[in-house]
Tab-separated table of C-alpha atoms and ligand atoms in Angstrom:
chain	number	residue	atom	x	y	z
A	1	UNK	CA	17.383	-12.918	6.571
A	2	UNK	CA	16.750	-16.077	8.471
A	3	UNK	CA	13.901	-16.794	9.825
A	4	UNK	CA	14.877	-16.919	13.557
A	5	UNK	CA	16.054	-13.603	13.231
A	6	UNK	CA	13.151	-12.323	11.515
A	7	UNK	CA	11.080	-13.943	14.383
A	8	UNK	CA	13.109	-11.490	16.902
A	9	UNK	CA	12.144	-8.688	15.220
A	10	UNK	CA	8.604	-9.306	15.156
A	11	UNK	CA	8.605	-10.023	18.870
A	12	UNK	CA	10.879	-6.368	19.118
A	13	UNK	CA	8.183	-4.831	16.738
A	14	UNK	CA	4.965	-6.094	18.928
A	15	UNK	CA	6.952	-5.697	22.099
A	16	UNK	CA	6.914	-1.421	21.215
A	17	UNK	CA	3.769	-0.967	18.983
A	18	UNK	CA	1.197	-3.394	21.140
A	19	UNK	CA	1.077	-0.436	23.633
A	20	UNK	CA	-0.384	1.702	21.118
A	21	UNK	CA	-3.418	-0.277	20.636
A	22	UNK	CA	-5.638	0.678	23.665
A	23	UNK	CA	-5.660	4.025	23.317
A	24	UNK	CA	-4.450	3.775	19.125
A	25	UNK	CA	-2.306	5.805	17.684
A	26	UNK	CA	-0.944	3.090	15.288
A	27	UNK	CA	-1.392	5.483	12.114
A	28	UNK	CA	-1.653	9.583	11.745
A	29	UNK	CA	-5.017	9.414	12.192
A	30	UNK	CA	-4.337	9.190	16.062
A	31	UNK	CA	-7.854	8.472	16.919
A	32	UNK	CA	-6.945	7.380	20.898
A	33	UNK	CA	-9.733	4.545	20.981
A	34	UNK	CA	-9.321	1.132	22.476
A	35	UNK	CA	-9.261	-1.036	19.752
A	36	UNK	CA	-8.955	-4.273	21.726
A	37	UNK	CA	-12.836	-3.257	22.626
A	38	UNK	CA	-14.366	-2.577	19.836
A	39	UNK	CA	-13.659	-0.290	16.363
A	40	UNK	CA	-14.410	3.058	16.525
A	41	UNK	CA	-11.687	4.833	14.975
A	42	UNK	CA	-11.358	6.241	11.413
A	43	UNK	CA	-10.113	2.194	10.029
A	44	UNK	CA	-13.607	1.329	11.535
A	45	UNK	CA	-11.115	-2.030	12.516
A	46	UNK	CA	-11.101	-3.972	16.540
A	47	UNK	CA	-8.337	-5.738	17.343
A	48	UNK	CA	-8.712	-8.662	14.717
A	49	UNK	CA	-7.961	-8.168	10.948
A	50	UNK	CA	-10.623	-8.408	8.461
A	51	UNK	CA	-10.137	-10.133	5.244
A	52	UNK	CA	-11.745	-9.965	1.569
A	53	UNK	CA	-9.314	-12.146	-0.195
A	54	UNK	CA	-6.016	-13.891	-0.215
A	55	UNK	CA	-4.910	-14.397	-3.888
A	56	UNK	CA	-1.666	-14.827	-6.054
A	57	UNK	CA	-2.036	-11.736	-7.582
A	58	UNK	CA	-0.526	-10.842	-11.628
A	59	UNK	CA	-1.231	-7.073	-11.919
A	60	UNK	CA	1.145	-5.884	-9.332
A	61	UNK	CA	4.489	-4.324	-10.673
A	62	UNK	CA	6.624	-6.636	-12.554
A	63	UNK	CA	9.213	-7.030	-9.460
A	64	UNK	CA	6.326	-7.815	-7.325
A	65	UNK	CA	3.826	-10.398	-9.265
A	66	UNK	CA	6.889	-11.764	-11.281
A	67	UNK	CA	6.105	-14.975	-12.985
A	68	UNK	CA	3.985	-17.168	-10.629
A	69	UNK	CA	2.235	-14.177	-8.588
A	70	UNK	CA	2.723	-12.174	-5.360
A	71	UNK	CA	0.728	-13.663	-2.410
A	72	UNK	CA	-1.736	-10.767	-1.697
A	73	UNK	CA	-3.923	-10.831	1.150
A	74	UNK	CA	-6.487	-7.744	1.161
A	75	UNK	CA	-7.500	-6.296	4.305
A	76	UNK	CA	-11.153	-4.407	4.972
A	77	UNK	CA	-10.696	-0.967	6.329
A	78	UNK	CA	-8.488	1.513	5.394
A	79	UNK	CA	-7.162	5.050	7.825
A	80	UNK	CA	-7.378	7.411	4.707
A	81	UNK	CA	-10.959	6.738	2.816
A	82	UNK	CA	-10.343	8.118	-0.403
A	83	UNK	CA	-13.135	9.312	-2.270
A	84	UNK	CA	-12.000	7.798	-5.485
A	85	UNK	CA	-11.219	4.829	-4.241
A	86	UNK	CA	-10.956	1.786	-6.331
A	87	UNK	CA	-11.353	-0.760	-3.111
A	88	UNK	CA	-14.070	1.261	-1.796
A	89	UNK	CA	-16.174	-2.486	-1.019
A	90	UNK	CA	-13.221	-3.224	1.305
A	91	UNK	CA	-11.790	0.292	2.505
A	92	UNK	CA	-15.420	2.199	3.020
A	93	UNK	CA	-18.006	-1.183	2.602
A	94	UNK	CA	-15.983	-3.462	4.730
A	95	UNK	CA	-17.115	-6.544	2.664
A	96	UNK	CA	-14.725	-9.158	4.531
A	97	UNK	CA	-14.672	-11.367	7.102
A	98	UNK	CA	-12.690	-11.123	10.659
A	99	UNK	CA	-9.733	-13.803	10.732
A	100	UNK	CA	-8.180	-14.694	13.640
A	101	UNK	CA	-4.009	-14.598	13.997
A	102	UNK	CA	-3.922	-18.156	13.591
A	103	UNK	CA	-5.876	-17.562	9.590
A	104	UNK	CA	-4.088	-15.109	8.629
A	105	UNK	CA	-1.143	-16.662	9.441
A	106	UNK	CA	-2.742	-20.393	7.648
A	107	UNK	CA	-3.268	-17.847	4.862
A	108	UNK	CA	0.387	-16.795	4.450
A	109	UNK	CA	1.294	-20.346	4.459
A	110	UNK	CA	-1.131	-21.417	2.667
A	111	UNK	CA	0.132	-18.874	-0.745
A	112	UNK	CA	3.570	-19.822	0.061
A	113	UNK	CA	2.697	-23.051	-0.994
A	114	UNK	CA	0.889	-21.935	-4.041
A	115	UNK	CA	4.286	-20.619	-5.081
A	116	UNK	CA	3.775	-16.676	-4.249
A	117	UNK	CA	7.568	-14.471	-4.669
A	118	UNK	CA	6.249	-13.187	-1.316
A	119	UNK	CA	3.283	-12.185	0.766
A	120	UNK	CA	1.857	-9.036	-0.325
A	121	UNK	CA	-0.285	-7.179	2.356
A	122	UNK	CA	-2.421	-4.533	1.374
A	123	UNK	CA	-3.284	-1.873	3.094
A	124	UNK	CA	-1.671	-2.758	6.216
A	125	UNK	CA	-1.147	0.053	8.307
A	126	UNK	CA	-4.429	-0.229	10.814
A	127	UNK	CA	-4.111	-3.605	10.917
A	128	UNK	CA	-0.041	-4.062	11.592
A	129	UNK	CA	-0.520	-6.043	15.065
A	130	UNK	CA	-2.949	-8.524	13.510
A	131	UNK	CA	-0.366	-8.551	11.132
A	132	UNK	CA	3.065	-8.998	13.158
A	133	UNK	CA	1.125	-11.859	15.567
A	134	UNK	CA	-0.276	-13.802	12.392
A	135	UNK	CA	4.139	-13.660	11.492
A	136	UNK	CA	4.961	-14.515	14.650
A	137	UNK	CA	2.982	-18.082	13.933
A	138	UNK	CA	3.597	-18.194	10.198
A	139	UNK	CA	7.265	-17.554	10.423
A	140	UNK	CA	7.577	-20.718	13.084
A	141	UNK	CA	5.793	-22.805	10.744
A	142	UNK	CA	8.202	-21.777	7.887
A	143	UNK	CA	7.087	-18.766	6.127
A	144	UNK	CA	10.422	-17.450	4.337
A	145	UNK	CA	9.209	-15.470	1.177
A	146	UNK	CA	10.133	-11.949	1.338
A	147	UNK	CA	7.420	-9.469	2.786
A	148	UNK	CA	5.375	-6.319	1.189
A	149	UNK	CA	3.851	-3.703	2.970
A	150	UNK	CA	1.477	-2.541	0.697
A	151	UNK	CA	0.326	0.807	2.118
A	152	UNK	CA	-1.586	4.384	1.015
A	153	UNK	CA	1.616	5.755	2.798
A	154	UNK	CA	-0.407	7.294	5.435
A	155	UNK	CA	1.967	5.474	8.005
A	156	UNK	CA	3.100	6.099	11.044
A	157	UNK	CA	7.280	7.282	11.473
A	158	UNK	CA	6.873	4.957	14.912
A	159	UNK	CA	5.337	1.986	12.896
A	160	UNK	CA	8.000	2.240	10.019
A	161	UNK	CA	10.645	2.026	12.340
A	162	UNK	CA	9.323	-0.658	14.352
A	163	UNK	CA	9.162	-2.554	10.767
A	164	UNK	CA	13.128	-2.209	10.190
A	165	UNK	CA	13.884	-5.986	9.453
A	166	UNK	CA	10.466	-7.191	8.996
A	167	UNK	CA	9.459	-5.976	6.108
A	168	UNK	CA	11.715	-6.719	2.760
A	169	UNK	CA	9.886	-4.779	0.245
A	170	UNK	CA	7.782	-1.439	0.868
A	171	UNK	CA	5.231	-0.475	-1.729
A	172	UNK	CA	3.564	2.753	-0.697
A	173	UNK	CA	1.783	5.736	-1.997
A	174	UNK	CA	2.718	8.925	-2.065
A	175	UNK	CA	-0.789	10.617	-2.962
A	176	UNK	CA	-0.538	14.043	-3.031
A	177	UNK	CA	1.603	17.111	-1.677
A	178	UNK	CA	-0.669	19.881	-1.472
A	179	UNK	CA	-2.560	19.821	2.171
A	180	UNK	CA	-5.707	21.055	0.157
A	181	UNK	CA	-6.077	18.032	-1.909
A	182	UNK	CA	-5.448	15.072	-0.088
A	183	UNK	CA	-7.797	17.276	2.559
A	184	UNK	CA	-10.782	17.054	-0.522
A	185	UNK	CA	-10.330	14.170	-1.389
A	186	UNK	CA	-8.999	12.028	1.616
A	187	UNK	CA	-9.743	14.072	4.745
A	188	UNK	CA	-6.163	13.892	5.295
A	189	UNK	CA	-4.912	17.650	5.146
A	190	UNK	CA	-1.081	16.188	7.197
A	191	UNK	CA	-0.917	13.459	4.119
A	192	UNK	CA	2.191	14.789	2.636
A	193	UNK	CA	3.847	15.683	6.022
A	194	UNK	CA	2.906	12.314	7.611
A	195	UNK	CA	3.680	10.211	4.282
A	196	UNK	CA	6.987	11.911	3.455
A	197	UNK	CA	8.462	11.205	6.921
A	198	UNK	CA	7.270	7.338	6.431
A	199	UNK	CA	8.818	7.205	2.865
A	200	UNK	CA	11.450	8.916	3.704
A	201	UNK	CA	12.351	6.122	6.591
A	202	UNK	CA	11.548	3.332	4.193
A	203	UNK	CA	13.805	4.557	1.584
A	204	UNK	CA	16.673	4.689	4.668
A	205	UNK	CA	15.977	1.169	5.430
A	206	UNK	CA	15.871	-0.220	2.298
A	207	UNK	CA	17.286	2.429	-0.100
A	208	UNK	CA	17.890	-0.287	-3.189
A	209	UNK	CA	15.611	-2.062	-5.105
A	210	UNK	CA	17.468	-6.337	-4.870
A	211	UNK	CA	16.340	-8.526	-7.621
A	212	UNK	CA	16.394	-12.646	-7.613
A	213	UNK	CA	17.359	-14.701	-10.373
A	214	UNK	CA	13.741	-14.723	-11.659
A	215	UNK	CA	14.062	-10.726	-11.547
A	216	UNK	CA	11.291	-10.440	-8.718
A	217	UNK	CA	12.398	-7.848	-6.094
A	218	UNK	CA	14.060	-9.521	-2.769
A	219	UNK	CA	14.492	-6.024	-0.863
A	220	UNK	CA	13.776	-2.750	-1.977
A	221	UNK	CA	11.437	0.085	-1.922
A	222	UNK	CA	8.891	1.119	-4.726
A	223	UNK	CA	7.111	4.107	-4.159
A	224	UNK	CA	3.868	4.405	-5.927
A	225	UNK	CA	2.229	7.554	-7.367
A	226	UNK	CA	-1.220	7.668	-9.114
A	227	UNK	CA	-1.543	10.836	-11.575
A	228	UNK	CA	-4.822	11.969	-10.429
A	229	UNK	CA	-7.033	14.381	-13.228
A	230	UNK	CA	-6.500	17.763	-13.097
A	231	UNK	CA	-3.783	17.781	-10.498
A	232	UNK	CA	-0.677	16.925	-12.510
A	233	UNK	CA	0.829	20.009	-10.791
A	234	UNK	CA	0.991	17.942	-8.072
A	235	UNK	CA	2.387	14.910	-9.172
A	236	UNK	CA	5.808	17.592	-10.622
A	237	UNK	CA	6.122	18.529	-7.026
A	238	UNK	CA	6.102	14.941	-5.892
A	239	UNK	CA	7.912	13.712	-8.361
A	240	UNK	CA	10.766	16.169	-7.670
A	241	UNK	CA	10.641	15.810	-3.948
A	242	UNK	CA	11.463	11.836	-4.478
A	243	UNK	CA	14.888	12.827	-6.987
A	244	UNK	CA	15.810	15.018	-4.001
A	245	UNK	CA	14.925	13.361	-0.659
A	246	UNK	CA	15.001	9.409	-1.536
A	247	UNK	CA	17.478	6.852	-2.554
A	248	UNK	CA	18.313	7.066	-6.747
A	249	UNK	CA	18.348	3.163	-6.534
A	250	UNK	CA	14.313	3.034	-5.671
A	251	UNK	CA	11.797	1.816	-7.904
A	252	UNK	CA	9.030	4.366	-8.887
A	253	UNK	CA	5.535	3.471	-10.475
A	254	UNK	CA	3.684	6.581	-11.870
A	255	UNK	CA	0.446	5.166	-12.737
A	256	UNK	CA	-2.130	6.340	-15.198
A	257	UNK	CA	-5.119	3.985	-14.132
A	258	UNK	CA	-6.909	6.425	-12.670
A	259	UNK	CA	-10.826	5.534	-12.956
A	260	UNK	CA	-13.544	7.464	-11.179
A	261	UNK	CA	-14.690	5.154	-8.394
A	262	UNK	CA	-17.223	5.071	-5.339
A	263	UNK	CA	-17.876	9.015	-4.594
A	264	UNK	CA	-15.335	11.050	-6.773
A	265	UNK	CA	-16.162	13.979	-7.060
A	266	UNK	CA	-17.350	15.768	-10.419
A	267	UNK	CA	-13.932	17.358	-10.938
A	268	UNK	CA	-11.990	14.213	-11.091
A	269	UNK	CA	-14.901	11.780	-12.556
A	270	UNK	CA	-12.524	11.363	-15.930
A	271	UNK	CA	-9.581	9.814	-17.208
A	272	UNK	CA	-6.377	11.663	-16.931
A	273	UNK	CA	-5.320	12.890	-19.922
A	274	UNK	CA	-2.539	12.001	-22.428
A	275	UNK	CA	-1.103	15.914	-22.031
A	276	UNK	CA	-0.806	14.994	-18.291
A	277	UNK	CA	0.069	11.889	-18.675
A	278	UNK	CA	2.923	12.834	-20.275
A	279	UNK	CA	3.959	15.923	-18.939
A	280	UNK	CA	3.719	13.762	-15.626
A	281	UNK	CA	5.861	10.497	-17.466
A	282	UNK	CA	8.430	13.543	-18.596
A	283	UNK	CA	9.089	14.386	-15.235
A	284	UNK	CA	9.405	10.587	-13.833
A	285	UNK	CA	11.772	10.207	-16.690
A	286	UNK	CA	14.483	13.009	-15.855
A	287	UNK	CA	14.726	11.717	-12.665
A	288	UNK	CA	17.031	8.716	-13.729
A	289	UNK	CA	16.315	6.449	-11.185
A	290	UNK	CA	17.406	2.769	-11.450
A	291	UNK	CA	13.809	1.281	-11.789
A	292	UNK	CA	10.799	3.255	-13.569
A	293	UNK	CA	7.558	1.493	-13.839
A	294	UNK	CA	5.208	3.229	-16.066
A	295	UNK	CA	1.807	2.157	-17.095
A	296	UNK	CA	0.633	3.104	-20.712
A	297	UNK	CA	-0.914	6.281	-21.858
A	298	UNK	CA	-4.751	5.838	-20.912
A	299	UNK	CA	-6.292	6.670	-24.245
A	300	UNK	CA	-9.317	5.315	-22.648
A	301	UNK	CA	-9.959	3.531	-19.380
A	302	UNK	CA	-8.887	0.101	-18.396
A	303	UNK	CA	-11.955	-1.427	-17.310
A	304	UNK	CA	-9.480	-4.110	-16.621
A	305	UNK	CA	-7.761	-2.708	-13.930
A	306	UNK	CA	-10.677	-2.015	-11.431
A	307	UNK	CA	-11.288	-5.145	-9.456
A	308	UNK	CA	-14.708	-6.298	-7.873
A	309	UNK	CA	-14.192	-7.776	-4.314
A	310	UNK	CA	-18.071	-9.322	-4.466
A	311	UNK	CA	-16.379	-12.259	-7.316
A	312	UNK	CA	-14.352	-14.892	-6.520
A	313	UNK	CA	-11.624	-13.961	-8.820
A	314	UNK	CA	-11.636	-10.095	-8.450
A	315	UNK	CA	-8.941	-9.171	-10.979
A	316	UNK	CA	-9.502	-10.019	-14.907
A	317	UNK	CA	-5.824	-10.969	-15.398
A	318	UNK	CA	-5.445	-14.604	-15.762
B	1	LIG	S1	-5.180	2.624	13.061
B	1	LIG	FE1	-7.377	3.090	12.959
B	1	LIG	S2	-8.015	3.548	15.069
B	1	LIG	FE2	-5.769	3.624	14.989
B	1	LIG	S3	-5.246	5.749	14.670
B	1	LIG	FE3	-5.345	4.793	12.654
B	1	LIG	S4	-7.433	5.043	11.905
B	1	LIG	FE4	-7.427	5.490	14.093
């Protein structure tokens, strides 16, 4: 899509979802505080964005990092909290620093020119007006790399739709379906109904997965599921809600990375299994969609895969 066009949609997008700020109801959390004056809602996030870093980043999906690294910019705050979390410095310890539209969009830029496929933004969904004005600069100064929304799925149907045309790629969770977990371990008991109404949209808007040349996705929608311990029941339901509600041309990621972070609780402070694994990686498989990411069995955890936020280079990849 050009870029002038693009530029119309962010105005379009900010013209509708702006209103929701003062009194926000940007994500299903629906906290109704003023966020231009200060940040008292569940994100903990004011009007501005805060940063931890803005990377080229190799451990994302093949489609996504590709060969020269997807232009990730992660955001402090999060509207869901997981327990577990792996981010928990950014999402609960809000180890960042507040940048202005005008950095984030000099950020953006400034990984284009490093070469990223695209400009990876993760989690996005409390901070999406930060987000469209930074574009609104960055595409007038040349940004034209397709866009990821990076999100926990927790996203609001209004949001999504507002994003029709400005974002290329959607990457999101879908955490759990049973109200009684994500309610344990996200304080999110609505996660499924909320998330599956957002994925659901995505999967309209961009209902196949477009490669380049260089086989990194263009367009498309990869929805993410983590196979959490003990709740591989779960993921079946999930799994067979996507065959029968989304596009077959999706990507799907079932990951097995899984590693007790922050405050898990005891239940869950382990590995998943390789019975679970695979009873999960079964299920993924008879789905037959187009694109199935899986990660390997986890005989034993991948130290490798949790990043630290407090180091300069936070992943171990290269
Ligand atoms: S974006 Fe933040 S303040 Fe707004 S509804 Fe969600 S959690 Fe609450």
């Amino acid at each position: 899509m050009k870029a002038g066009r693009k530029l119309e949609l962010v105005e379009k997008a900010l013209d509708r979802l702006s209103p929701l700020e003062t009194a926000c109801t940007l994500c299903p959390r629906e906290c109704r505080v003023d966020r231009t004056k200060g940040a008292e809602g569940v994100c903990r996030t004011g009007r501005l964005a805060s940063v931890s870093h803005a990377l080229l980043h190799f451990g994302e999906e093949p489609v996504v990092s590709g060969e020269s690294g997807s232009g990730t910019i992660f955001f402090t705050g999060c509207n869901l909290k997981c327990l577990f979390c792996q981010n928990y410095q950014l999402s609960w310890l809000l180890e960042g620093e507040p940048a202005t539209d005008e950095e984030l969009a000099v950020m953006m830029l400034g990984l284009q020119a490093k070469g990223a496929h695209n400009i990876n933004f993760v989690s996005p969904s409390h901070v999406v007006l930060p987000i469209l004005r930074a574009l609104r600069i960055a595409l007038a100064g040349g940004l034209d790399i397709p866009l990821v929304w990076n999100s926990n799925g927790y996203d609001s149907l209004e949001v999504v739709r507002a994003l029709e045309g400005v974002v290329d790629i959607y990457l999101p969770d879908l955490k759990y379906h049973s109200p009684s977990i994500s309610k344990r371990y996200s304080a999110a008991a609505d996660y499924f109904a909320r998330a599956s109404e957002a994925v659901r949209e995505m999967s309209l808007q961009q209902p196949a997965l477009d490669l380049g040349p260089g086989g990194t996705a263009r367009k498309g929608l990869v929805v993410r599921h983590l196979i959490l311990p003990g709740s591989v029941g779960d993921t079946i339901v999930i799994l067979k809600w996507i065959g029968e509600n989304l596009s077959p041309f999706i990507g799907l990621s079932l990951m097995s990375q899984y590693h007790p972070c922050f405050k898990a609780p005891e239940e869950i402070r382990r590995s998943v299994s390789a019975e679970e694994y695979r009873r999960a990686a079964d299920e993924a498989l008879a789905l037959g969609l187009d694109r199935l990411f899986l990660q390997p069995e986890p005989f034993r955890p991948d130290e490798r895969l949790v990043p630290d936020f407090r180091k300069e280079k936070p992943f171990r990849w290269k």
